[in-house]
CSV table of C-alpha atoms and ligand atoms in Angstrom, one decimal:
chain,number,residue,atom,x,y,z
A,1,UNK,CA,-23.3,8.4,-10.9
A,2,UNK,CA,-23.4,7.3,-7.3
A,3,UNK,CA,-19.7,6.4,-6.9
A,4,UNK,CA,-17.4,8.8,-5.1
A,5,UNK,CA,-15.9,11.4,-7.4
A,6,UNK,CA,-12.2,10.8,-7.3
A,7,UNK,CA,-9.6,13.6,-7.1
A,8,UNK,CA,-7.6,13.4,-10.3
A,9,UNK,CA,-3.8,13.6,-10.5
A,10,UNK,CA,-4.3,17.0,-12.2
A,11,UNK,CA,-6.5,18.3,-9.4
A,12,UNK,CA,-4.1,17.0,-6.8
A,13,UNK,CA,-1.3,18.9,-8.6
A,14,UNK,CA,-3.3,22.1,-8.9
A,15,UNK,CA,-4.1,22.1,-5.2
A,16,UNK,CA,-0.5,21.5,-4.2
A,17,UNK,CA,0.8,24.3,-6.5
A,18,UNK,CA,-1.8,26.7,-5.1
A,19,UNK,CA,-0.8,25.8,-1.6
A,20,UNK,CA,2.9,26.2,-2.5
A,21,UNK,CA,2.3,29.7,-4.0
A,22,UNK,CA,0.4,30.8,-1.0
A,23,UNK,CA,3.1,29.7,1.4
A,24,UNK,CA,6.1,30.8,-0.8
A,25,UNK,CA,4.9,33.7,-3.0
A,26,UNK,CA,7.0,34.3,-6.1
A,27,UNK,CA,8.6,30.9,-5.9
A,28,UNK,CA,8.1,27.8,-8.0
A,29,UNK,CA,8.4,24.1,-7.1
A,30,UNK,CA,10.6,22.2,-9.5
A,31,UNK,CA,9.9,18.6,-8.5
A,32,UNK,CA,6.6,16.7,-8.6
A,33,UNK,CA,6.3,13.0,-7.7
A,34,UNK,CA,3.3,10.7,-7.6
A,35,UNK,CA,2.7,7.2,-6.3
A,36,UNK,CA,-0.7,5.3,-6.4
A,37,UNK,CA,-2.6,3.4,-3.7
A,38,UNK,CA,-3.6,-0.2,-4.4
A,39,UNK,CA,-6.4,-2.7,-4.3
A,40,UNK,CA,-5.5,-6.3,-3.8
A,41,UNK,CA,-7.7,-8.6,-5.9
A,42,UNK,CA,-6.7,-11.8,-4.1
A,43,UNK,CA,-3.8,-13.1,-2.1
A,44,UNK,CA,-4.3,-11.6,1.4
A,45,UNK,CA,-1.9,-11.9,4.3
A,46,UNK,CA,0.3,-13.8,1.9
A,47,UNK,CA,3.2,-11.4,1.3
A,48,UNK,CA,4.9,-11.9,4.6
A,49,UNK,CA,4.6,-15.6,4.1
A,50,UNK,CA,6.5,-15.3,0.8
A,51,UNK,CA,3.4,-16.3,-1.1
A,52,UNK,CA,1.7,-14.8,-4.1
A,53,UNK,CA,-0.4,-11.6,-4.2
A,54,UNK,CA,-2.4,-10.1,-7.0
A,55,UNK,CA,-2.8,-6.4,-6.6
A,56,UNK,CA,-3.3,-3.4,-9.0
A,57,UNK,CA,-2.5,0.3,-8.7
A,58,UNK,CA,-5.5,2.6,-8.5
A,59,UNK,CA,-6.0,6.1,-9.9
A,60,UNK,CA,-5.8,7.8,-6.5
A,61,UNK,CA,-2.4,8.3,-4.8
A,62,UNK,CA,0.0,10.7,-3.0
A,63,UNK,CA,1.8,13.6,-4.6
A,64,UNK,CA,4.8,15.4,-3.3
A,65,UNK,CA,5.9,18.7,-4.8
A,66,UNK,CA,8.8,20.9,-3.8
A,67,UNK,CA,12.4,21.9,-4.6
A,68,UNK,CA,16.0,21.8,-3.4
A,69,UNK,CA,17.1,24.7,-1.2
A,70,UNK,CA,20.5,26.3,-1.1
A,71,UNK,CA,21.6,25.7,2.5
A,72,UNK,CA,24.1,22.9,2.1
A,73,UNK,CA,26.1,23.8,5.2
A,74,UNK,CA,23.3,23.0,7.5
A,75,UNK,CA,20.9,20.8,5.5
A,76,UNK,CA,17.3,20.9,6.7
A,77,UNK,CA,14.1,19.6,5.3
A,78,UNK,CA,10.7,21.2,5.5
A,79,UNK,CA,7.5,19.0,5.2
A,80,UNK,CA,3.9,20.1,5.1
A,81,UNK,CA,0.8,18.0,4.5
A,82,UNK,CA,-2.4,19.4,3.0
A,83,UNK,CA,-4.4,16.7,4.8
A,84,UNK,CA,-7.5,18.0,6.6
A,85,UNK,CA,-8.9,16.7,9.9
A,86,UNK,CA,-5.4,16.2,11.4
A,87,UNK,CA,-5.1,16.5,15.2
A,88,UNK,CA,-1.4,17.0,14.9
A,89,UNK,CA,0.8,19.6,13.4
A,90,UNK,CA,0.6,19.8,9.6
A,91,UNK,CA,4.2,20.9,9.1
A,92,UNK,CA,7.6,20.4,10.6
A,93,UNK,CA,11.3,21.0,9.9
A,94,UNK,CA,14.0,18.4,10.2
A,95,UNK,CA,17.7,18.9,10.7
A,96,UNK,CA,19.5,16.2,8.7
A,97,UNK,CA,23.1,16.7,9.7
A,98,UNK,CA,22.6,14.0,12.4
A,99,UNK,CA,21.2,10.5,12.3
A,100,UNK,CA,17.4,10.7,11.9
A,101,UNK,CA,15.3,9.0,14.5
A,102,UNK,CA,11.5,8.3,14.5
A,103,UNK,CA,9.4,11.4,15.5
A,104,UNK,CA,7.3,11.6,18.6
A,105,UNK,CA,5.0,13.8,16.6
A,106,UNK,CA,3.5,14.5,14.1
A,107,UNK,CA,2.9,10.7,13.6
A,108,UNK,CA,2.2,11.1,9.9
A,109,UNK,CA,5.8,12.5,9.6
A,110,UNK,CA,7.3,9.1,10.2
A,111,UNK,CA,6.2,7.8,6.8
A,112,UNK,CA,8.2,10.5,5.1
A,113,UNK,CA,11.0,10.8,7.6
A,114,UNK,CA,11.6,7.0,7.6
A,115,UNK,CA,12.0,7.0,3.8
A,116,UNK,CA,14.3,10.0,4.0
A,117,UNK,CA,16.5,8.4,6.7
A,118,UNK,CA,17.0,5.2,4.8
A,119,UNK,CA,17.5,7.0,1.5
A,120,UNK,CA,20.2,9.2,3.0
A,121,UNK,CA,22.2,6.2,4.0
A,122,UNK,CA,23.1,6.0,0.3
A,123,UNK,CA,24.2,9.7,0.1
A,124,UNK,CA,27.6,11.0,1.1
A,125,UNK,CA,27.4,13.3,4.2
A,126,UNK,CA,28.7,16.3,2.3
A,127,UNK,CA,26.1,15.8,-0.5
A,128,UNK,CA,23.0,16.0,1.7
A,129,UNK,CA,20.5,18.6,0.4
A,130,UNK,CA,18.1,21.0,2.0
A,131,UNK,CA,14.6,20.9,0.5
A,132,UNK,CA,11.0,21.7,1.1
A,133,UNK,CA,8.1,19.3,0.3
A,134,UNK,CA,4.4,19.7,0.2
A,135,UNK,CA,2.4,16.5,0.4
A,136,UNK,CA,-1.2,15.6,-0.5
A,137,UNK,CA,-3.0,12.4,-0.9
A,138,UNK,CA,-6.3,11.4,-2.6
A,139,UNK,CA,-6.3,7.9,-1.1
A,140,UNK,CA,-9.1,7.6,1.5
A,141,UNK,CA,-7.2,7.3,4.8
A,142,UNK,CA,-7.9,4.1,6.8
A,143,UNK,CA,-9.7,2.5,3.9
A,144,UNK,CA,-7.2,-0.3,3.4
A,145,UNK,CA,-6.1,1.1,0.0
A,146,UNK,CA,-2.5,1.7,1.1
A,147,UNK,CA,-2.4,5.4,1.7
A,148,UNK,CA,0.8,4.9,3.8
A,149,UNK,CA,2.7,3.0,1.1
A,150,UNK,CA,1.7,5.6,-1.5
A,151,UNK,CA,3.1,8.3,0.8
A,152,UNK,CA,6.4,6.4,1.2
A,153,UNK,CA,6.8,5.6,-2.4
A,154,UNK,CA,5.9,9.2,-3.5
A,155,UNK,CA,8.5,10.5,-1.0
A,156,UNK,CA,11.1,8.1,-2.3
A,157,UNK,CA,10.4,9.1,-5.9
A,158,UNK,CA,10.7,12.8,-4.9
A,159,UNK,CA,14.1,12.0,-3.4
A,160,UNK,CA,15.3,10.1,-6.4
A,161,UNK,CA,14.5,13.1,-8.6
A,162,UNK,CA,16.1,15.5,-6.1
A,163,UNK,CA,19.3,13.5,-6.0
A,164,UNK,CA,19.2,12.4,-9.6
A,165,UNK,CA,22.4,14.1,-10.7
A,166,UNK,CA,24.4,13.6,-7.5
A,167,UNK,CA,24.3,10.1,-6.3
A,168,UNK,CA,26.8,7.7,-7.6
A,169,UNK,CA,25.6,5.2,-10.2
A,170,UNK,CA,26.2,2.2,-8.0
A,171,UNK,CA,24.1,3.8,-5.3
A,172,UNK,CA,21.1,4.1,-7.5
A,173,UNK,CA,18.0,2.2,-6.3
A,174,UNK,CA,16.5,-0.5,-8.4
A,175,UNK,CA,12.7,-0.6,-8.3
A,176,UNK,CA,12.8,-3.6,-6.0
A,177,UNK,CA,15.2,-2.0,-3.7
A,178,UNK,CA,13.0,1.1,-3.6
A,179,UNK,CA,10.0,-1.0,-2.6
A,180,UNK,CA,12.0,-2.7,0.1
A,181,UNK,CA,13.4,0.6,1.4
A,182,UNK,CA,9.8,2.0,1.7
A,183,UNK,CA,8.6,-1.2,3.4
A,184,UNK,CA,11.5,-1.0,5.9
A,185,UNK,CA,10.6,2.6,6.6
A,186,UNK,CA,7.1,1.6,7.5
A,187,UNK,CA,8.3,-1.2,9.7
A,188,UNK,CA,11.0,0.7,11.5
A,189,UNK,CA,9.7,4.3,11.6
A,190,UNK,CA,5.9,3.9,11.6
A,191,UNK,CA,6.3,0.6,13.6
A,192,UNK,CA,3.9,-1.5,11.4
A,193,UNK,CA,5.2,-5.0,10.7
A,194,UNK,CA,3.8,-5.0,7.1
A,195,UNK,CA,4.9,-7.1,4.1
A,196,UNK,CA,6.2,-5.6,0.9
A,197,UNK,CA,3.0,-5.9,-1.3
A,198,UNK,CA,1.8,-2.4,-1.0
A,199,UNK,CA,5.1,-0.6,-1.6
A,200,UNK,CA,5.9,-3.1,-4.4
A,201,UNK,CA,2.7,-2.4,-6.4
A,202,UNK,CA,2.9,1.3,-5.8
A,203,UNK,CA,6.3,1.2,-7.6
A,204,UNK,CA,5.5,-1.4,-10.3
A,205,UNK,CA,1.8,-0.9,-11.1
A,206,UNK,CA,0.8,-0.8,-14.7
A,207,UNK,CA,-2.3,0.8,-16.3
A,208,UNK,CA,-4.9,-1.8,-17.3
A,209,UNK,CA,-3.1,-4.6,-15.5
A,210,UNK,CA,-3.3,-6.5,-12.2
A,211,UNK,CA,0.0,-8.0,-11.4
A,212,UNK,CA,0.6,-11.4,-10.0
A,213,UNK,CA,3.6,-11.0,-7.7
A,214,UNK,CA,5.6,-14.0,-6.5
A,215,UNK,CA,7.2,-13.0,-3.3
A,216,UNK,CA,9.8,-15.7,-2.8
A,217,UNK,CA,12.9,-14.4,-1.1
A,218,UNK,CA,11.4,-11.1,-0.4
A,219,UNK,CA,13.8,-10.8,2.5
A,220,UNK,CA,11.4,-8.7,4.4
A,221,UNK,CA,12.2,-8.7,8.1
A,222,UNK,CA,9.4,-8.3,10.5
A,223,UNK,CA,9.7,-6.2,13.6
A,224,UNK,CA,7.1,-7.9,15.7
A,225,UNK,CA,5.4,-5.1,17.5
A,226,UNK,CA,2.1,-5.2,19.4
A,227,UNK,CA,-1.3,-5.4,17.7
A,228,UNK,CA,-3.4,-8.0,15.9
A,229,UNK,CA,-1.4,-7.7,12.6
A,230,UNK,CA,1.8,-8.5,14.4
A,231,UNK,CA,0.3,-11.4,16.3
A,232,UNK,CA,-0.9,-13.0,13.0
A,233,UNK,CA,2.5,-12.6,11.5
A,234,UNK,CA,3.9,-14.5,14.4
A,235,UNK,CA,1.3,-17.3,14.2
A,236,UNK,CA,2.2,-17.8,10.6
A,237,UNK,CA,5.9,-18.0,11.4
A,238,UNK,CA,5.3,-20.4,14.2
A,239,UNK,CA,3.2,-22.7,12.0
A,240,UNK,CA,5.9,-22.7,9.3
A,241,UNK,CA,8.5,-23.6,12.0
A,242,UNK,CA,6.4,-26.4,13.5
A,243,UNK,CA,6.0,-27.9,10.0
A,244,UNK,CA,9.8,-27.7,9.5
A,245,UNK,CA,9.8,-24.9,6.9
A,246,UNK,CA,11.2,-21.4,6.6
A,247,UNK,CA,7.8,-20.0,5.6
A,248,UNK,CA,4.3,-21.2,4.8
A,249,UNK,CA,5.0,-21.0,1.1
A,250,UNK,CA,6.9,-24.3,1.3
A,251,UNK,CA,4.0,-26.2,2.8
A,252,UNK,CA,2.9,-28.5,0.0
A,253,UNK,CA,-0.8,-29.0,0.9
A,254,UNK,CA,-3.5,-28.8,3.5
A,255,UNK,CA,-2.7,-32.5,4.2
A,256,UNK,CA,0.7,-31.5,5.4
A,257,UNK,CA,-0.8,-28.9,7.7
A,258,UNK,CA,-3.4,-31.5,9.0
A,259,UNK,CA,-0.5,-33.8,9.9
A,260,UNK,CA,1.1,-31.2,12.1
A,261,UNK,CA,-2.2,-29.9,13.5
A,262,UNK,CA,-1.7,-31.6,16.9
A,263,UNK,CA,1.6,-29.8,17.4
A,264,UNK,CA,0.1,-26.3,17.1
A,265,UNK,CA,-2.5,-24.1,18.9
A,266,UNK,CA,-5.9,-23.9,17.2
A,267,UNK,CA,-5.3,-20.3,16.3
A,268,UNK,CA,-2.0,-21.0,14.7
A,269,UNK,CA,-3.6,-23.8,12.7
A,270,UNK,CA,-6.4,-21.5,11.5
A,271,UNK,CA,-4.0,-18.8,10.4
A,272,UNK,CA,-1.9,-21.3,8.5
A,273,UNK,CA,-5.0,-22.8,6.9
A,274,UNK,CA,-5.9,-19.5,5.4
A,275,UNK,CA,-2.4,-18.7,4.1
A,276,UNK,CA,-1.9,-22.2,2.5
A,277,UNK,CA,-5.3,-22.2,0.8
A,278,UNK,CA,-5.0,-18.5,-0.2
A,279,UNK,CA,-1.7,-19.2,-2.0
A,280,UNK,CA,-3.5,-21.8,-4.2
A,281,UNK,CA,-6.5,-19.5,-4.8
A,282,UNK,CA,-4.2,-16.7,-5.9
A,283,UNK,CA,-2.4,-18.8,-8.5
A,284,UNK,CA,-5.8,-20.2,-9.7
A,285,UNK,CA,-7.2,-16.7,-9.7
A,286,UNK,CA,-4.5,-15.3,-12.0
A,287,UNK,CA,-5.1,-18.3,-14.4
A,288,UNK,CA,-8.8,-17.7,-14.3
A,289,UNK,CA,-8.4,-14.1,-15.3
A,290,UNK,CA,-6.0,-15.0,-18.0
A,291,UNK,CA,-8.7,-17.4,-19.4
A,292,UNK,CA,-11.3,-14.5,-18.9
A,293,UNK,CA,-13.1,-16.9,-16.6
A,294,UNK,CA,-14.7,-14.2,-14.4
A,295,UNK,CA,-17.1,-16.6,-12.8
A,296,UNK,CA,-14.2,-18.7,-11.5
A,297,UNK,CA,-12.3,-15.7,-10.4
A,298,UNK,CA,-15.4,-14.5,-8.5
A,299,UNK,CA,-15.8,-17.8,-6.8
A,300,UNK,CA,-12.2,-17.7,-5.6
A,301,UNK,CA,-12.9,-14.1,-4.3
A,302,UNK,CA,-15.8,-15.4,-2.2
A,303,UNK,CA,-13.7,-18.3,-0.9
A,304,UNK,CA,-10.9,-15.9,0.0
A,305,UNK,CA,-13.3,-13.8,2.0
A,306,UNK,CA,-14.7,-16.8,3.8
A,307,UNK,CA,-11.2,-18.0,4.7
A,308,UNK,CA,-10.2,-14.5,5.9
A,309,UNK,CA,-13.4,-14.5,8.0
A,310,UNK,CA,-13.3,-18.0,9.4
A,311,UNK,CA,-9.6,-18.8,9.6
A,312,UNK,CA,-7.6,-15.6,9.6
A,313,UNK,CA,-10.3,-13.8,11.6
A,314,UNK,CA,-9.6,-10.3,10.2
A,315,UNK,CA,-13.1,-9.6,8.7
A,316,UNK,CA,-15.9,-7.9,10.6
A,317,UNK,CA,-19.7,-7.9,10.5
A,318,UNK,CA,-19.8,-4.8,8.2
A,319,UNK,CA,-17.4,-6.3,5.7
A,320,UNK,CA,-19.3,-9.6,5.7
A,321,UNK,CA,-22.6,-7.8,5.1
A,322,UNK,CA,-21.1,-5.9,2.2
A,323,UNK,CA,-19.9,-9.1,0.6
A,324,UNK,CA,-23.3,-10.8,1.1
A,325,UNK,CA,-25.2,-7.9,-0.4
A,326,UNK,CA,-22.9,-7.8,-3.4
A,327,UNK,CA,-23.5,-11.5,-3.8
A,328,UNK,CA,-27.2,-11.0,-4.0
A,329,UNK,CA,-26.9,-8.9,-7.2
A,330,UNK,CA,-27.2,-10.4,-10.7
A,331,UNK,CA,-24.0,-9.6,-12.6
A,332,UNK,CA,-21.7,-9.7,-9.6
A,333,UNK,CA,-19.0,-12.3,-10.0
A,334,UNK,CA,-17.3,-12.1,-6.7
A,335,UNK,CA,-16.5,-9.9,-3.7
A,336,UNK,CA,-14.1,-9.9,-0.7
A,337,UNK,CA,-12.5,-7.7,1.9
A,338,UNK,CA,-9.2,-6.3,0.6
A,339,UNK,CA,-6.1,-5.2,2.6
A,340,UNK,CA,-5.2,-6.0,6.2
A,341,UNK,CA,-8.8,-6.2,7.3
A,342,UNK,CA,-10.4,-5.1,10.6
A,343,UNK,CA,-12.5,-2.7,8.6
A,344,UNK,CA,-11.6,-0.9,5.4
A,345,UNK,CA,-12.9,-1.8,1.9
A,346,UNK,CA,-14.3,-4.7,0.0
A,347,UNK,CA,-13.4,-5.2,-3.7
A,348,UNK,CA,-16.1,-6.5,-6.0
A,349,UNK,CA,-15.9,-7.9,-9.5
A,350,UNK,CA,-19.0,-6.9,-11.4
A,351,UNK,CA,-20.3,-6.5,-14.9
A,352,UNK,CA,-20.3,-2.9,-16.0
A,353,UNK,CA,-24.0,-3.0,-16.7
A,354,UNK,CA,-24.7,-4.1,-13.1
A,355,UNK,CA,-22.6,-1.6,-11.2
A,356,UNK,CA,-25.4,0.8,-10.5
A,357,UNK,CA,-27.7,-2.0,-9.3
A,358,UNK,CA,-25.0,-3.3,-7.0
A,359,UNK,CA,-24.4,0.2,-5.5
A,360,UNK,CA,-28.1,0.7,-5.0
A,361,UNK,CA,-28.6,-2.7,-3.3
A,362,UNK,CA,-25.8,-2.0,-0.9
A,363,UNK,CA,-27.0,1.6,-0.2
A,364,UNK,CA,-30.5,0.5,0.6
A,365,UNK,CA,-29.6,-2.5,2.8
A,366,UNK,CA,-26.2,-1.9,4.4
A,367,UNK,CA,-26.5,-1.1,8.1
A,368,UNK,CA,-23.8,1.5,8.0
A,369,UNK,CA,-23.0,4.1,5.4
A,370,UNK,CA,-20.9,2.9,2.5
A,371,UNK,CA,-18.9,4.9,0.0
A,372,UNK,CA,-18.2,3.5,-3.5
A,373,UNK,CA,-15.1,3.9,-5.7
A,374,UNK,CA,-14.7,2.8,-9.3
A,375,UNK,CA,-11.0,2.4,-10.1
A,376,UNK,CA,-9.1,1.8,-13.4
A,377,UNK,CA,-5.9,-0.2,-12.9
A,378,UNK,CA,-3.3,2.6,-13.0
A,379,UNK,CA,0.4,3.2,-13.4
A,380,UNK,CA,2.9,3.1,-10.6
A,381,UNK,CA,5.2,5.8,-9.1
A,382,UNK,CA,6.4,8.5,-11.5
A,383,UNK,CA,7.8,12.0,-11.9
A,384,UNK,CA,5.2,14.4,-13.2
A,385,UNK,CA,5.9,17.3,-15.4
A,386,UNK,CA,5.4,20.7,-13.7
A,387,UNK,CA,6.1,22.9,-16.7
A,388,UNK,CA,2.5,23.3,-17.8
A,389,UNK,CA,1.2,24.4,-14.5
A,390,UNK,CA,4.2,26.8,-14.0
A,391,UNK,CA,3.7,28.4,-17.4
A,392,UNK,CA,0.2,29.6,-16.7
B,1,GLA,C1,-1.4,-4.7,4.8
B,1,GLA,C2,0.2,-4.8,4.7
B,1,GLA,C3,0.5,-5.7,3.5
B,1,GLA,C4,-0.3,-7.0,3.5
B,1,GLA,C5,-1.8,-6.7,3.7
B,1,GLA,C6,-2.6,-8.0,3.8
B,1,GLA,O1,-1.8,-3.9,3.7
B,1,GLA,O2,0.8,-3.6,4.6
B,1,GLA,O3,1.9,-5.9,3.5
B,1,GLA,O4,0.2,-7.9,4.5
B,1,GLA,O5,-2.0,-5.9,4.8
B,1,GLA,O6,-2.6,-8.8,2.7
């Protein structure tokens, strides 16, 4: 098999338990939380425009194991990541008696600290708990498969278990609130003006399903920071405003956009063009899959890629080549870049019997070095039983 061998949830857990035992001999973790990464099948750069997305959970994700500690007078939290190739510190301790602000370093810490800070807003000051947490992810970092959302949602799931008995019923998070909390953590602590798709699917994913998510009234606020992503968010908001709407979801058709074209910059027009057509493709895509019309779904995937390339301008030569190589293989229905863009992965819909051929064609012709993953649509965030591993 020429696809990457994926770390299983069991392997992730075994590694974390070993690391825990090495660091804290004769002690056992009591909590284990897992949240998956995602792949988006269609509906890109749609979420922060309150449009549709169509993602699925994947079998790789982030796991957090650990336990509550006794020190309630002076609550402190200890975090350690097992990630290799890190230039920054792999562990740190955090005093949680005071308000928690974003960390200067390590940068990775902000994904967990942001979630902790927002979660603690729901907890009475005298109920705050000390804990230690060890974190490991099997999501390829920087691959556009949402490693950051899976870290946030795994951390939040860990905290839900840690505080399960303590926090008042009316403070309990619904799954939607949980996704929004994790999204806000990324926006305000990691400083990325993302939409809510990644955190949402990491919470709600279901084995064997892709989920069409309608993001009306997502109420996600965007902190517009620097960078291409933020610029694009701003173009979309401007286009909506020029056309007299709250967001691009409410634009009825490309004709409506054409009528307002003169009033906006060419870049703003192009960004809006992608979002409006992508919304139609996403709904049509969900319908096509329901009808088992894979050909039609594939066609929409190619169209989505072309629109991301030409109008949203977030593809790159490498992603374009991967899509074109996939297209040349018999048995491939469709292919497109997935996630934010500027690199990362493509997702390809291909007949099982043609998978090897597709991999071979890309391997032999792609100008870079590609890695291949075969994912099953997998379940969302969950608590994982530690008993079995502790008993051994
Ligand atoms: C990133 C963001 C998501 C979404 C995608 C593009 O993954 O975190 O909210 O905007 O890009 O579809």
